[in-house]
Amino acid sequence: MRHRSLTALALAAAVAVSTAGCTVERHWGGSSKTGGSGKAKVGLVTKTDTNPYFVELRNAASAAAKANGADFSALAGQFDGDNDGQVRAIENLMQQGVNTILITPSSSTGVLKAIKDARDAGILVIALDTATEPSDAVDATFATDNFAAGEQQGAYVKAALKGADPKLLMVDGTAGASVDTQRHGGFLKGIGLKDGAPEIKGHANANGDQSLAQQGMENLLQRTTDLNAVYTMNEPMGRGAYAALKARGLNGQLTVGSIDGGCEGVQNVKNGQFAVTVMQFPRKMAEQGVLAAVEYAKTGKKPGGFVNTGSTVITDHPMPGVPSKDTAWGLQNCWGGGK
């Protein structure tokens, strides 16, 4: 009776993840094994399986697992903010018998109970890209310092304005999400403003989506076109904002900044759509996460704390006091398609 109940539970978890729109690269059977058992069995949970950033993260983790003799499975939420889908993915991976879970949490708090259950079962849990709140809810975090990346973008935009007072629109991501909060706050520090400052002429939340960013920017431009700067939380939203600016004939008149460092985003900088982007390194996050999983499986040793995987300003118009690389370097080091 107990065996049938456990089997039914495993099947239900698998079906739930499937209906949530998650993708699976590989499954295996067996119960969970803790560190020191030998072979690494790594599960990855990303926010979505369509955003090029998370595609790069998944592909890099898969390649690193293969190179290091580890089993690998990848699941994802159906959309950015799909906490329930990520919880089901964690439960599914526990049923599969992983000994490490790498996760980019959609919400820094929305998956804490599932993460605790995994850690209580002896599974190493590492956050990639996005920290949990509190940070010690996971064993370690390998990620961009998103506040620092936002600050780099803000410092560049401030320098590019050459002493002019900012007239700024802000296109944010998902309200309350830690990455959005950190990049937003970092940008304001870099440009020298605070929330509510009169220099901020408006802001819109676009949940990381290009179409929503375009719509949000169109709405903001109905209020004012007396602008000289635009903050965007990521490159897809930067492209949406640019489309709205171009439709109004404002492209080329504003300093548009973004963060990501995807190959398409670097090309946007090269083409003059963005003045600057700040590159982060998902490949490094994924590779370091898998190597930590392999070490844990062999020896039981766990990583700890926050590991900053770095960020670099990319622009073809460098500004004094803001270290940067040009788009030629960016296209050699970017992630995603378009190289």
CSV table of C-alpha atoms in Angstrom, one decimal, residues 21-327:
chain,number,residue,atom,x,y,z
A,21,GLY,CA,4.8,24.1,-18.8
A,22,CYS,CA,8.1,22.8,-17.5
A,23,THR,CA,10.6,21.1,-19.7
A,24,VAL,CA,12.6,18.1,-18.9
A,25,GLU,CA,15.9,17.2,-20.5
A,26,ARG,CA,16.6,13.9,-18.6
A,27,HIS,CA,15.0,11.8,-15.9
A,28,TRP,CA,16.4,9.0,-13.8
A,29,GLY,CA,14.9,6.8,-11.1
A,30,GLY,CA,16.0,6.1,-7.5
A,31,SER,CA,15.9,7.7,-4.2
A,32,SER,CA,17.7,10.8,-3.1
A,33,LYS,CA,21.4,10.4,-2.3
A,34,THR,CA,23.3,12.9,-0.1
A,35,GLY,CA,26.8,14.2,-0.6
A,36,GLY,CA,29.7,11.8,-0.6
A,37,SER,CA,27.8,9.1,-2.5
A,38,GLY,CA,29.9,9.3,-5.6
A,39,LYS,CA,28.0,10.3,-8.8
A,40,ALA,CA,26.5,13.8,-9.1
A,41,LYS,CA,22.9,14.0,-10.1
A,42,VAL,CA,22.1,17.6,-10.8
A,43,GLY,CA,18.7,19.2,-11.3
A,44,LEU,CA,18.3,22.7,-12.7
A,45,VAL,CA,15.2,24.8,-12.2
A,46,THR,CA,15.0,28.1,-14.1
A,47,LYS,CA,12.4,30.8,-14.2
A,48,THR,CA,11.4,30.0,-17.8
A,49,ASP,CA,12.6,27.8,-20.6
A,50,THR,CA,12.3,30.4,-23.3
A,51,ASN,CA,14.3,33.5,-22.2
A,52,PRO,CA,17.6,33.3,-24.0
A,53,TYR,CA,19.4,34.0,-20.7
A,54,PHE,CA,18.0,30.9,-19.1
A,55,VAL,CA,18.5,28.9,-22.2
A,56,GLU,CA,22.2,29.7,-22.0
A,57,LEU,CA,22.2,28.8,-18.3
A,58,ARG,CA,20.6,25.5,-19.0
A,59,ASN,CA,22.8,24.7,-22.0
A,60,ALA,CA,26.0,25.6,-20.1
A,61,ALA,CA,24.9,23.5,-17.1
A,62,SER,CA,24.1,20.5,-19.3
A,63,ALA,CA,27.5,20.8,-21.1
A,64,ALA,CA,29.3,21.1,-17.8
A,65,ALA,CA,27.5,18.1,-16.4
A,66,LYS,CA,28.3,16.0,-19.4
A,67,ALA,CA,32.0,17.0,-19.3
A,68,ASN,CA,32.2,16.0,-15.6
A,69,GLY,CA,30.3,12.7,-15.8
A,70,ALA,CA,27.2,14.0,-13.9
A,71,ASP,CA,23.6,13.2,-14.7
A,72,PHE,CA,21.5,16.2,-15.5
A,73,SER,CA,17.8,17.2,-15.6
A,74,ALA,CA,16.3,20.6,-16.3
A,75,LEU,CA,12.9,22.0,-15.4
A,76,ALA,CA,11.4,25.5,-15.6
A,77,GLY,CA,8.5,27.6,-14.6
A,78,GLN,CA,5.9,28.4,-17.3
A,79,PHE,CA,6.5,32.1,-17.0
A,80,ASP,CA,8.6,34.6,-15.0
A,81,GLY,CA,7.0,34.6,-11.5
A,82,ASP,CA,5.6,31.1,-11.7
A,83,ASN,CA,6.4,30.1,-8.1
A,84,ASP,CA,4.0,27.2,-8.0
A,85,GLY,CA,5.6,25.7,-11.1
A,86,GLN,CA,9.1,26.0,-9.5
A,87,VAL,CA,7.8,24.3,-6.3
A,88,ARG,CA,6.5,21.4,-8.4
A,89,ALA,CA,9.8,21.2,-10.2
A,90,ILE,CA,11.7,20.9,-7.0
A,91,GLU,CA,9.4,18.2,-5.8
A,92,ASN,CA,9.8,16.4,-9.1
A,93,LEU,CA,13.6,16.6,-8.9
A,94,MET,CA,13.5,15.2,-5.4
A,95,GLN,CA,11.5,12.2,-6.7
A,96,GLN,CA,14.0,11.7,-9.4
A,97,GLY,CA,16.8,11.3,-6.8
A,98,VAL,CA,19.0,14.3,-7.4
A,99,ASN,CA,21.7,15.2,-4.9
A,100,THR,CA,22.0,18.8,-6.1
A,101,ILE,CA,19.4,21.4,-7.2
A,102,LEU,CA,20.5,24.5,-9.0
A,103,ILE,CA,17.7,27.1,-9.0
A,104,THR,CA,17.0,30.6,-10.4
A,105,PRO,CA,14.1,31.5,-8.1
A,106,SER,CA,11.3,33.5,-9.7
A,107,SER,CA,10.6,34.9,-6.2
A,108,SER,CA,13.2,35.2,-3.5
A,109,THR,CA,10.7,34.0,-1.0
A,110,GLY,CA,8.1,32.0,-3.0
A,111,VAL,CA,10.0,28.7,-3.0
A,112,LEU,CA,11.6,28.7,0.4
A,113,LYS,CA,9.5,25.8,1.9
A,114,ALA,CA,10.3,23.6,-1.1
A,115,ILE,CA,14.0,24.5,-0.8
A,116,LYS,CA,14.0,23.6,2.9
A,117,ASP,CA,12.4,20.3,2.2
A,118,ALA,CA,15.1,19.5,-0.3
A,119,ARG,CA,17.9,20.5,2.0
A,120,ASP,CA,16.4,18.6,4.9
A,121,ALA,CA,16.6,15.5,2.6
A,122,GLY,CA,20.3,16.1,2.2
A,123,ILE,CA,20.2,17.8,-1.2
A,124,LEU,CA,22.7,20.6,-1.9
A,125,VAL,CA,20.7,23.6,-3.1
A,126,ILE,CA,22.5,26.5,-4.9
A,127,ALA,CA,20.8,29.6,-6.2
A,128,LEU,CA,22.0,30.8,-9.6
A,129,ASP,CA,21.4,34.4,-10.9
A,130,THR,CA,18.9,35.3,-8.2
A,131,ALA,CA,19.4,35.2,-4.4
A,132,THR,CA,16.9,34.0,-2.0
A,133,GLU,CA,15.7,36.0,1.0
A,134,PRO,CA,17.1,35.2,3.4
A,135,SER,CA,20.3,34.3,1.5
A,136,ASP,CA,21.1,31.4,3.8
A,137,ALA,CA,17.9,29.6,2.7
A,138,VAL,CA,20.2,28.0,0.2
A,139,ASP,CA,23.7,26.6,0.7
A,140,ALA,CA,25.3,29.1,-1.7
A,141,THR,CA,24.5,31.6,-4.4
A,142,PHE,CA,26.5,32.0,-7.6
A,143,ALA,CA,25.2,35.2,-9.3
A,144,THR,CA,25.8,38.6,-10.7
A,145,ASP,CA,25.9,41.3,-8.0
A,146,ASN,CA,22.8,42.9,-9.4
A,147,PHE,CA,23.0,46.1,-7.4
A,148,ALA,CA,26.6,46.6,-8.7
A,149,ALA,CA,25.4,45.9,-12.3
A,150,GLY,CA,22.6,48.5,-11.9
A,151,GLU,CA,25.1,51.0,-10.4
A,152,GLN,CA,27.4,50.5,-13.4
A,153,GLN,CA,24.5,51.3,-15.8
A,154,GLY,CA,23.5,54.3,-13.7
A,155,ALA,CA,27.1,55.7,-13.5
A,156,TYR,CA,27.4,55.4,-17.3
A,157,VAL,CA,24.1,57.1,-18.0
A,158,LYS,CA,25.1,59.9,-15.6
A,159,ALA,CA,28.4,60.4,-17.3
A,160,ALA,CA,26.8,60.3,-20.8
A,161,LEU,CA,24.5,63.2,-19.8
A,162,LYS,CA,27.6,65.3,-19.3
A,163,GLY,CA,26.3,67.4,-16.5
A,164,ALA,CA,22.7,67.7,-17.7
A,165,ASP,CA,19.9,67.0,-15.1
A,166,PRO,CA,18.4,63.6,-15.8
A,167,LYS,CA,14.9,63.4,-17.3
A,168,LEU,CA,14.4,59.8,-16.8
A,169,LEU,CA,11.9,57.0,-17.5
A,170,MET,CA,12.4,53.6,-15.8
A,171,VAL,CA,11.2,50.3,-17.3
A,172,ASP,CA,11.4,47.8,-14.4
A,173,GLY,CA,10.8,44.1,-14.3
A,174,THR,CA,8.6,42.2,-11.8
A,175,ALA,CA,7.6,44.3,-8.8
A,176,GLY,CA,9.1,43.0,-5.6
A,177,ALA,CA,11.5,40.5,-7.3
A,178,SER,CA,15.0,40.8,-5.8
A,179,VAL,CA,16.8,41.1,-9.1
A,180,ASP,CA,14.5,44.0,-10.1
A,181,THR,CA,14.8,45.7,-6.8
A,182,GLN,CA,18.6,45.4,-6.7
A,183,ARG,CA,19.2,46.6,-10.3
A,184,HIS,CA,16.7,49.5,-9.8
A,185,GLY,CA,18.3,50.6,-6.6
A,186,GLY,CA,21.8,50.2,-8.0
A,187,PHE,CA,20.9,52.3,-11.0
A,188,LEU,CA,19.6,55.1,-8.9
A,189,LYS,CA,22.7,55.1,-6.8
A,190,GLY,CA,24.9,55.2,-9.9
A,191,ILE,CA,23.0,58.1,-11.5
A,192,GLY,CA,22.7,59.9,-8.1
A,193,LEU,CA,18.9,59.9,-7.6
A,194,LYS,CA,16.4,58.5,-5.1
A,195,ASP,CA,13.0,57.0,-5.7
A,196,GLY,CA,10.4,59.7,-6.0
A,197,ALA,CA,12.9,62.3,-7.2
A,198,PRO,CA,11.4,64.8,-9.7
A,199,GLU,CA,14.0,63.8,-12.3
A,200,ILE,CA,12.2,60.5,-12.6
A,201,LYS,CA,9.3,61.3,-15.0
A,202,GLY,CA,7.7,57.8,-14.8
A,203,HIS,CA,8.2,54.1,-14.5
A,204,ALA,CA,6.5,51.0,-15.7
A,205,ASN,CA,6.7,47.3,-14.7
A,206,ALA,CA,7.0,44.9,-17.7
A,207,ASN,CA,7.9,41.6,-16.0
A,208,GLY,CA,10.9,41.1,-18.3
A,209,ASP,CA,8.7,41.0,-21.4
A,210,GLN,CA,9.5,42.9,-24.6
A,211,SER,CA,5.9,43.5,-25.6
A,212,LEU,CA,4.9,44.7,-22.2
A,213,ALA,CA,7.8,47.0,-22.1
A,214,GLN,CA,6.8,48.5,-25.5
A,215,GLN,CA,3.3,49.0,-24.2
A,216,GLY,CA,4.5,50.5,-20.9
A,217,MET,CA,6.8,52.9,-22.7
A,218,GLU,CA,4.1,54.0,-25.1
A,219,ASN,CA,1.9,54.8,-22.1
A,220,LEU,CA,4.7,56.8,-20.4
A,221,LEU,CA,5.4,58.8,-23.6
A,222,GLN,CA,1.8,60.0,-23.6
A,223,ARG,CA,2.6,61.9,-20.5
A,224,THR,CA,5.9,63.5,-21.6
A,225,THR,CA,8.5,63.3,-24.4
A,226,ASP,CA,10.8,65.8,-22.6
A,227,LEU,CA,13.4,63.1,-21.7
A,228,ASN,CA,17.1,62.4,-22.0
A,229,ALA,CA,17.5,59.0,-20.3
A,230,VAL,CA,15.9,55.5,-20.1
A,231,TYR,CA,16.7,52.8,-17.6
A,232,THR,CA,15.7,49.2,-18.6
A,233,MET,CA,16.1,46.2,-16.3
A,234,ASN,CA,17.0,43.8,-19.0
A,235,GLU,CA,17.6,43.7,-22.8
A,236,PRO,CA,14.3,42.3,-24.0
A,237,MET,CA,12.6,45.2,-22.2
A,238,GLY,CA,15.2,47.5,-23.6
A,239,ARG,CA,14.2,46.4,-27.1
A,240,GLY,CA,10.5,47.0,-26.3
A,241,ALA,CA,11.2,50.5,-25.0
A,242,TYR,CA,13.4,51.3,-28.0
A,243,ALA,CA,10.6,50.3,-30.4
A,244,ALA,CA,8.2,52.7,-28.6
A,245,LEU,CA,10.8,55.5,-28.7
A,246,LYS,CA,11.5,54.9,-32.4
A,247,ALA,CA,7.8,55.1,-33.2
A,248,ARG,CA,7.8,58.6,-31.6
A,249,GLY,CA,11.0,59.6,-33.4
A,250,LEU,CA,12.9,59.9,-30.1
A,251,ASN,CA,15.5,57.2,-30.9
A,252,GLY,CA,18.9,58.8,-30.9
A,253,GLN,CA,17.9,61.6,-28.6
A,254,LEU,CA,18.1,59.6,-25.4
A,255,THR,CA,20.7,57.6,-23.5
A,256,VAL,CA,19.2,54.1,-23.2
A,257,GLY,CA,20.8,51.7,-20.8
A,258,SER,CA,20.2,48.0,-20.1
A,259,ILE,CA,21.6,44.9,-18.4
A,260,ASP,CA,22.2,41.3,-19.6
A,261,GLY,CA,25.0,41.0,-22.1
A,262,GLY,CA,23.3,38.7,-24.5
A,263,CYS,CA,24.6,38.7,-28.1
A,264,GLU,CA,21.5,40.4,-29.4
A,265,GLY,CA,21.8,43.0,-26.7
A,266,VAL,CA,25.5,43.7,-27.5
A,267,GLN,CA,24.4,44.0,-31.2
A,268,ASN,CA,21.8,46.5,-30.0
A,269,VAL,CA,24.6,48.6,-28.5
A,270,LYS,CA,26.7,48.3,-31.7
A,271,ASN,CA,23.7,49.4,-33.8
A,272,GLY,CA,23.1,52.4,-31.5
A,273,GLN,CA,19.7,51.2,-30.1
A,274,PHE,CA,21.3,51.2,-26.6
A,275,ALA,CA,24.1,53.4,-25.4
A,276,VAL,CA,25.2,50.8,-23.0
A,277,THR,CA,24.5,47.3,-21.6
A,278,VAL,CA,26.0,45.6,-18.6
A,279,MET,CA,27.1,42.1,-19.3
A,280,GLN,CA,26.7,39.2,-16.9
A,281,PHE,CA,28.0,35.7,-17.2
A,282,PRO,CA,25.4,32.9,-16.9
A,283,ARG,CA,27.8,30.4,-18.3
A,284,LYS,CA,30.1,30.9,-15.4
A,285,MET,CA,27.3,30.6,-12.9
A,286,ALA,CA,26.1,27.3,-14.4
A,287,GLU,CA,29.6,25.8,-14.7
A,288,GLN,CA,30.6,26.7,-11.2
A,289,GLY,CA,27.3,25.4,-9.9
A,290,VAL,CA,27.8,22.0,-11.6
A,291,LEU,CA,31.4,21.8,-10.4
A,292,ALA,CA,30.2,22.4,-6.8
A,293,ALA,CA,27.6,19.6,-7.3
A,294,VAL,CA,30.3,17.2,-8.5
A,295,GLU,CA,32.5,18.0,-5.5
A,296,TYR,CA,29.5,17.6,-3.1
A,297,ALA,CA,28.7,14.2,-4.6
A,298,LYS,CA,32.3,13.0,-4.3
A,299,THR,CA,33.3,14.4,-0.9
A,300,GLY,CA,30.2,15.9,0.8
A,301,LYS,CA,31.8,19.3,0.8
A,302,LYS,CA,29.4,22.2,0.3
A,303,PRO,CA,30.1,25.7,-1.0
A,304,GLY,CA,28.8,28.6,1.0
A,305,GLY,CA,27.9,32.3,0.8
A,306,PHE,CA,27.6,34.6,-2.2
A,307,VAL,CA,30.0,34.1,-5.2
A,308,ASN,CA,29.9,37.2,-7.5
A,309,THR,CA,30.4,36.0,-11.1
A,310,GLY,CA,31.0,39.5,-12.3
A,311,SER,CA,29.6,42.1,-14.7
A,312,THR,CA,31.2,44.3,-17.4
A,313,VAL,CA,30.0,47.6,-19.0
A,314,ILE,CA,29.7,47.2,-22.8
A,315,THR,CA,29.7,50.4,-25.0
A,316,ASP,CA,31.3,51.8,-28.0
A,317,HIS,CA,31.3,55.3,-26.4
A,318,PRO,CA,33.3,55.0,-23.3
A,319,MET,CA,32.9,57.6,-20.5
A,320,PRO,CA,35.6,58.9,-18.1
A,321,GLY,CA,35.5,57.1,-14.8
A,322,VAL,CA,33.4,54.2,-16.0
A,323,PRO,CA,35.5,51.1,-16.9
A,324,SER,CA,34.1,49.4,-20.0
A,325,LYS,CA,34.7,47.1,-23.0
A,326,ASP,CA,33.7,47.7,-26.6
A,327,THR,CA,31.1,45.7,-28.6
